[in-house]
Structure formats: structure tokens, C-alpha cells
mmCIF file of C-alpha atoms in Angstrom:
data_model
loop_
_atom_site.group_PDB
_atom_site.id
_atom_site.type_symbol
_atom_site.label_atom_id
_atom_site.label_comp_id
_atom_site.label_asym_id
_atom_site.label_seq_id
_atom_site.Cartn_x
_atom_site.Cartn_y
_atom_site.Cartn_z
ATOM 1 C CA UNK A 1 60.848 19.891 0.564
ATOM 2 C CA UNK A 2 59.106 18.131 -2.692
ATOM 3 C CA UNK A 3 57.709 15.007 -0.775
ATOM 4 C CA UNK A 4 56.151 16.795 1.410
ATOM 5 C CA UNK A 5 54.444 19.063 -0.995
ATOM 6 C CA UNK A 6 53.472 16.007 -3.340
ATOM 7 C CA UNK A 7 51.884 14.075 -0.130
ATOM 8 C CA UNK A 8 49.895 17.413 0.516
ATOM 9 C CA UNK A 9 48.838 17.943 -2.813
ATOM 10 C CA UNK A 10 47.511 14.304 -2.990
ATOM 11 C CA UNK A 11 46.257 14.603 0.470
ATOM 12 C CA UNK A 12 44.308 17.668 -0.926
ATOM 13 C CA UNK A 13 43.382 15.923 -3.960
ATOM 14 C CA UNK A 14 41.278 12.841 -2.035
ATOM 15 C CA UNK A 15 39.839 14.908 0.340
ATOM 16 C CA UNK A 16 38.076 16.867 -2.715
ATOM 17 C CA UNK A 17 37.341 13.428 -4.460
ATOM 18 C CA UNK A 18 35.705 12.010 -1.002
ATOM 19 C CA UNK A 19 34.093 15.686 -0.883
ATOM 20 C CA UNK A 20 32.708 15.385 -4.021
ATOM 21 C CA UNK A 21 31.820 11.131 -4.160
ATOM 22 C CA UNK A 22 29.756 12.376 -1.027
ATOM 23 C CA UNK A 23 27.427 15.050 -2.239
ATOM 24 C CA UNK A 24 27.242 13.261 -5.554
ATOM 25 C CA UNK A 25 25.789 10.225 -3.572
ATOM 26 C CA UNK A 26 23.648 12.518 -1.331
ATOM 27 C CA UNK A 27 21.692 13.920 -4.669
ATOM 28 C CA UNK A 28 21.822 10.335 -6.311
ATOM 29 C CA UNK A 29 20.022 9.040 -3.557
ATOM 30 C CA UNK A 30 17.799 11.939 -2.655
ATOM 31 C CA UNK A 31 16.596 11.867 -6.401
ATOM 32 C CA UNK A 32 15.939 8.010 -6.277
ATOM 33 C CA UNK A 33 13.587 8.907 -3.058
ATOM 34 C CA UNK A 34 11.814 11.340 -5.603
ATOM 35 C CA UNK A 35 11.558 8.502 -8.456
ATOM 36 C CA UNK A 36 10.219 6.457 -5.636
ATOM 37 C CA UNK A 37 7.632 8.289 -4.712
ATOM 38 C CA UNK A 38 6.785 9.403 -8.716
ATOM 39 C CA UNK A 39 6.386 5.650 -8.688
ATOM 40 C CA UNK A 40 3.362 5.750 -6.628
ATOM 41 C CA UNK A 41 1.740 8.525 -7.573
ATOM 42 C CA UNK A 42 1.669 6.587 -11.285
ATOM 43 C CA UNK A 43 0.087 3.577 -9.865
ATOM 44 C CA UNK A 44 -2.636 5.488 -7.491
ATOM 45 C CA UNK A 45 -3.144 7.394 -10.544
ATOM 46 C CA UNK A 46 -3.609 4.790 -12.720
ATOM 47 C CA UNK A 47 -6.316 2.950 -9.956
ATOM 48 C CA UNK A 48 -8.031 6.708 -9.687
ATOM 49 C CA UNK A 49 -8.602 6.054 -13.448
ATOM 50 C CA UNK A 50 -9.941 2.437 -13.142
ATOM 51 C CA UNK A 51 -12.520 4.110 -10.460
ATOM 52 C CA UNK A 52 -14.809 6.002 -12.576
ATOM 53 C CA UNK A 53 -15.013 3.232 -15.065
ATOM 54 C CA UNK A 54 -16.087 0.920 -11.935
ATOM 55 C CA UNK A 55 -18.584 3.091 -10.129
ATOM 56 C CA UNK A 56 -20.687 3.840 -14.062
ATOM 57 C CA UNK A 57 -20.344 -0.508 -14.118
ATOM 58 C CA UNK A 58 -21.982 -0.782 -10.455
ATOM 59 C CA UNK A 59 -24.203 2.133 -10.988
ATOM 60 C CA UNK A 60 -25.947 0.028 -14.088
ATOM 61 C CA UNK A 61 -26.598 -2.617 -11.578
ATOM 62 C CA UNK A 62 -27.743 -1.117 -8.462
ATOM 63 C CA UNK A 63 -28.186 3.171 -9.200
ATOM 64 C CA UNK A 64 -30.223 3.454 -5.864
ATOM 65 C CA UNK A 65 -26.481 3.056 -4.140
ATOM 66 C CA UNK A 66 -25.702 7.328 -4.581
ATOM 67 C CA UNK A 67 -24.593 7.565 -1.522
ATOM 68 C CA UNK A 68 -21.923 4.989 -2.006
ATOM 69 C CA UNK A 69 -21.005 6.805 -5.644
ATOM 70 C CA UNK A 70 -20.357 9.567 -4.005
ATOM 71 C CA UNK A 71 -18.425 9.096 -1.576
ATOM 72 C CA UNK A 72 -16.123 6.703 -3.785
ATOM 73 C CA UNK A 73 -16.321 9.918 -6.452
ATOM 74 C CA UNK A 74 -15.634 12.324 -3.383
ATOM 75 C CA UNK A 75 -12.326 10.230 -2.129
ATOM 76 C CA UNK A 76 -11.125 9.868 -5.519
ATOM 77 C CA UNK A 77 -11.079 13.471 -5.497
ATOM 78 C CA UNK A 78 -9.299 14.005 -2.857
ATOM 79 C CA UNK A 79 -6.789 11.473 -3.899
ATOM 80 C CA UNK A 80 -6.218 13.493 -7.574
ATOM 81 C CA UNK A 81 -5.665 16.443 -5.046
ATOM 82 C CA UNK A 82 -3.246 15.232 -2.459
ATOM 83 C CA UNK A 83 0.287 17.046 -1.932
ATOM 84 C CA UNK A 84 2.977 15.732 0.108
ATOM 85 C CA UNK A 85 3.335 12.166 1.487
ATOM 86 C CA UNK A 86 1.580 12.153 4.357
ATOM 87 C CA UNK A 87 -1.452 13.921 3.057
ATOM 88 C CA UNK A 88 -1.797 11.059 -0.210
ATOM 89 C CA UNK A 89 -1.606 7.895 2.409
ATOM 90 C CA UNK A 90 -3.951 9.766 4.153
ATOM 91 C CA UNK A 91 -6.531 10.040 0.992
ATOM 92 C CA UNK A 92 -5.495 6.619 -0.359
ATOM 93 C CA UNK A 93 -6.671 5.040 3.035
ATOM 94 C CA UNK A 94 -9.466 7.005 2.418
ATOM 95 C CA UNK A 95 -10.513 6.347 -0.904
ATOM 96 C CA UNK A 96 -9.807 2.628 0.360
ATOM 97 C CA UNK A 97 -12.459 2.586 2.728
ATOM 98 C CA UNK A 98 -14.714 3.813 0.412
ATOM 99 C CA UNK A 99 -14.067 1.280 -1.870
ATOM 100 C CA UNK A 100 -14.411 -1.640 0.357
ATOM 101 C CA UNK A 101 -18.386 -0.133 0.763
ATOM 102 C CA UNK A 102 -18.269 0.351 -3.084
ATOM 103 C CA UNK A 103 -17.190 -4.061 -3.479
ATOM 104 C CA UNK A 104 -20.235 -4.621 -0.348
ATOM 105 C CA UNK A 105 -22.566 -3.556 -2.443
ATOM 106 C CA UNK A 106 -21.398 -5.292 -5.515
ATOM 107 C CA UNK A 107 -21.360 -7.992 -3.685
ATOM 108 C CA UNK A 108 -25.299 -8.088 -3.395
ATOM 109 C CA UNK A 109 -25.847 -8.890 -7.427
ATOM 110 C CA UNK A 110 -25.308 -11.394 -9.018
ATOM 111 C CA UNK A 111 -25.205 -10.466 -12.157
ATOM 112 C CA UNK A 112 -22.912 -7.860 -11.781
ATOM 113 C CA UNK A 113 -20.406 -9.870 -10.392
ATOM 114 C CA UNK A 114 -20.982 -11.820 -13.802
ATOM 115 C CA UNK A 115 -20.391 -9.300 -16.203
ATOM 116 C CA UNK A 116 -16.961 -9.003 -18.029
ATOM 117 C CA UNK A 117 -16.491 -5.701 -17.653
ATOM 118 C CA UNK A 118 -16.802 -5.490 -14.402
ATOM 119 C CA UNK A 119 -14.264 -8.600 -14.084
ATOM 120 C CA UNK A 120 -11.843 -7.102 -15.670
ATOM 121 C CA UNK A 121 -11.882 -4.378 -14.029
ATOM 122 C CA UNK A 122 -11.993 -5.876 -10.997
ATOM 123 C CA UNK A 123 -8.550 -7.914 -11.970
ATOM 124 C CA UNK A 124 -6.399 -4.535 -13.335
ATOM 125 C CA UNK A 125 -7.894 -3.516 -9.650
ATOM 126 C CA UNK A 126 -6.048 -5.953 -7.947
ATOM 127 C CA UNK A 127 -3.427 -5.547 -10.319
ATOM 128 C CA UNK A 128 -2.809 -1.941 -9.897
ATOM 129 C CA UNK A 129 -3.099 -2.651 -5.469
ATOM 130 C CA UNK A 130 -0.633 -4.530 -5.507
ATOM 131 C CA UNK A 131 1.543 -2.108 -8.085
ATOM 132 C CA UNK A 132 0.723 0.021 -5.344
ATOM 133 C CA UNK A 133 2.060 -2.449 -2.229
ATOM 134 C CA UNK A 134 5.477 -2.776 -4.271
ATOM 135 C CA UNK A 135 5.952 1.069 -4.893
ATOM 136 C CA UNK A 136 4.913 1.903 -1.021
ATOM 137 C CA UNK A 137 7.904 -0.839 0.436
ATOM 138 C CA UNK A 138 10.375 0.697 -1.942
ATOM 139 C CA UNK A 139 9.812 3.852 -1.983
ATOM 140 C CA UNK A 140 10.377 3.224 1.678
ATOM 141 C CA UNK A 141 13.040 1.388 1.646
ATOM 142 C CA UNK A 142 14.783 4.223 -0.910
ATOM 143 C CA UNK A 143 14.518 7.018 1.876
ATOM 144 C CA UNK A 144 15.859 4.702 5.080
ATOM 145 C CA UNK A 145 18.920 4.128 2.453
ATOM 146 C CA UNK A 146 18.710 8.103 1.747
ATOM 147 C CA UNK A 147 18.002 8.945 5.151
ATOM 148 C CA UNK A 148 21.149 6.957 6.331
ATOM 149 C CA UNK A 149 22.921 8.805 4.438
ATOM 150 C CA UNK A 150 21.515 12.268 5.867
ATOM 151 C CA UNK A 151 22.405 10.550 9.419
ATOM 152 C CA UNK A 152 25.642 8.996 9.121
ATOM 153 C CA UNK A 153 28.933 10.650 9.308
ATOM 154 C CA UNK A 154 30.941 12.044 7.834
ATOM 155 C CA UNK A 155 27.920 12.226 4.819
ATOM 156 C CA UNK A 156 25.532 13.710 7.792
ATOM 157 C CA UNK A 157 27.748 16.543 7.384
ATOM 158 C CA UNK A 158 27.353 17.451 4.007
ATOM 159 C CA UNK A 159 24.164 17.055 4.142
ATOM 160 C CA UNK A 160 23.691 19.441 7.009
ATOM 161 C CA UNK A 161 26.041 21.764 5.154
ATOM 162 C CA UNK A 162 23.992 21.388 1.672
ATOM 163 C CA UNK A 163 20.243 21.336 2.987
ATOM 164 C CA UNK A 164 19.283 17.388 2.634
ATOM 165 C CA UNK A 165 16.762 16.571 4.659
ATOM 166 C CA UNK A 166 14.979 13.527 5.225
ATOM 167 C CA UNK A 167 12.185 12.149 3.515
ATOM 168 C CA UNK A 168 9.101 11.294 4.953
ATOM 169 C CA UNK A 169 8.148 7.617 5.318
ATOM 170 C CA UNK A 170 5.123 6.079 3.732
ATOM 171 C CA UNK A 171 2.661 5.500 6.310
ATOM 172 C CA UNK A 172 -1.156 4.365 6.635
ATOM 173 C CA UNK A 173 -3.285 4.719 9.128
ATOM 174 C CA UNK A 174 -3.546 2.319 11.630
ATOM 175 C CA UNK A 175 -6.564 -0.311 10.717
ATOM 176 C CA UNK A 176 -5.872 0.113 7.224
ATOM 177 C CA UNK A 177 -3.006 -3.042 7.165
ATOM 178 C CA UNK A 178 -5.193 -4.257 4.615
ATOM 179 C CA UNK A 179 -5.937 -3.815 1.024
ATOM 180 C CA UNK A 180 -9.977 -3.774 -0.427
ATOM 181 C CA UNK A 181 -10.385 -7.292 -0.941
ATOM 182 C CA UNK A 182 -11.657 -7.429 -4.588
ATOM 183 C CA UNK A 183 -12.130 -10.905 -5.203
ATOM 184 C CA UNK A 184 -15.745 -12.459 -5.219
#
């Protein structure tokens, strides 16, 4: 009788440890998704901080291109005010398109392309674009791992029971697979 009781207690303890481990694994994965999203936001904000300086530098050479400057400013504001993964992705894609226009304007001004301030901003922006790309990839990899935990047995039982929802992947709009070219 004592042997059966000991076996039952061991099974119950093992089951409790399994439940705790599964729940904690889901929490850690969800927090990793949140952290990786925050890293994307950090890089997008860094790019957003560089853009006003870039616009001002280009304005000094091409002041008559006000529509391009307005479009870039509006796109930047849209990105800074975006909430959620898809809204942020859409705003980011819009900003990328307007930056392409800004760099197209800069192409017409050889003195601007030679300006040290512009070159420095251009290099910082290119570096930031690379970091954004890496952060998006890391975010999507993290979302994949988390979503797999939410969908695979037996952790899916706990995910459903405790309200763990699948995370949304960062998706670029069609036709925006390329990063704005910032080389001259």
C-alpha cells in the first residue's frame, strides 16, 4: 500500500513539474516575442530620429522640392504613431517609399552628395536599415517558435487554457522587399 502511494505521489509531482515547466516556457516565449518587437521599434525610432536631419540637409540644396519633404515628414509621423505589428509594417513601407523619393531628389545635386553631413547621415541610415532588417528577421523567428509552442501538443492545451494567443508575423507589403538604396 505504501509503495502505491509513493508511486502516485511521484506521478503527481512529475505532472505538476511538467505543468509548471510548460507554462513557464510559454511565458518566456511570449516575452521573447515582445522583446524582439521592442528591438524593431528601437531601430525604427532611430531611423525616425535620423530622418529630420536628413531632410534638413537635403532642403538646404533643394528647397523647391517641398512635396517630397512633406511626404517624408508625414510618413515619418505615421510610423511614429503606428500601433501594432501590421500598422507598423504598413507605415514602415510607406516611409521606405518616400525615402526613395528623397534620395532620388538628392541624386540631382552633386554638391549635396559630396556634403560630409549628408554622407554621415546616409551611412547611419544604411546601418539602421540593416539593423531593422535583422530585427525583423529575429522577430519573425521568435514568433515562429512561440506560435509553434502555442499550436503543438501538449503545450497547446495550456496555451488555450491560459489565454496564450498566437503572435502576428511582421510582413512587408508586396513590392517592398528591397531596402531603400542609399548609395550614391
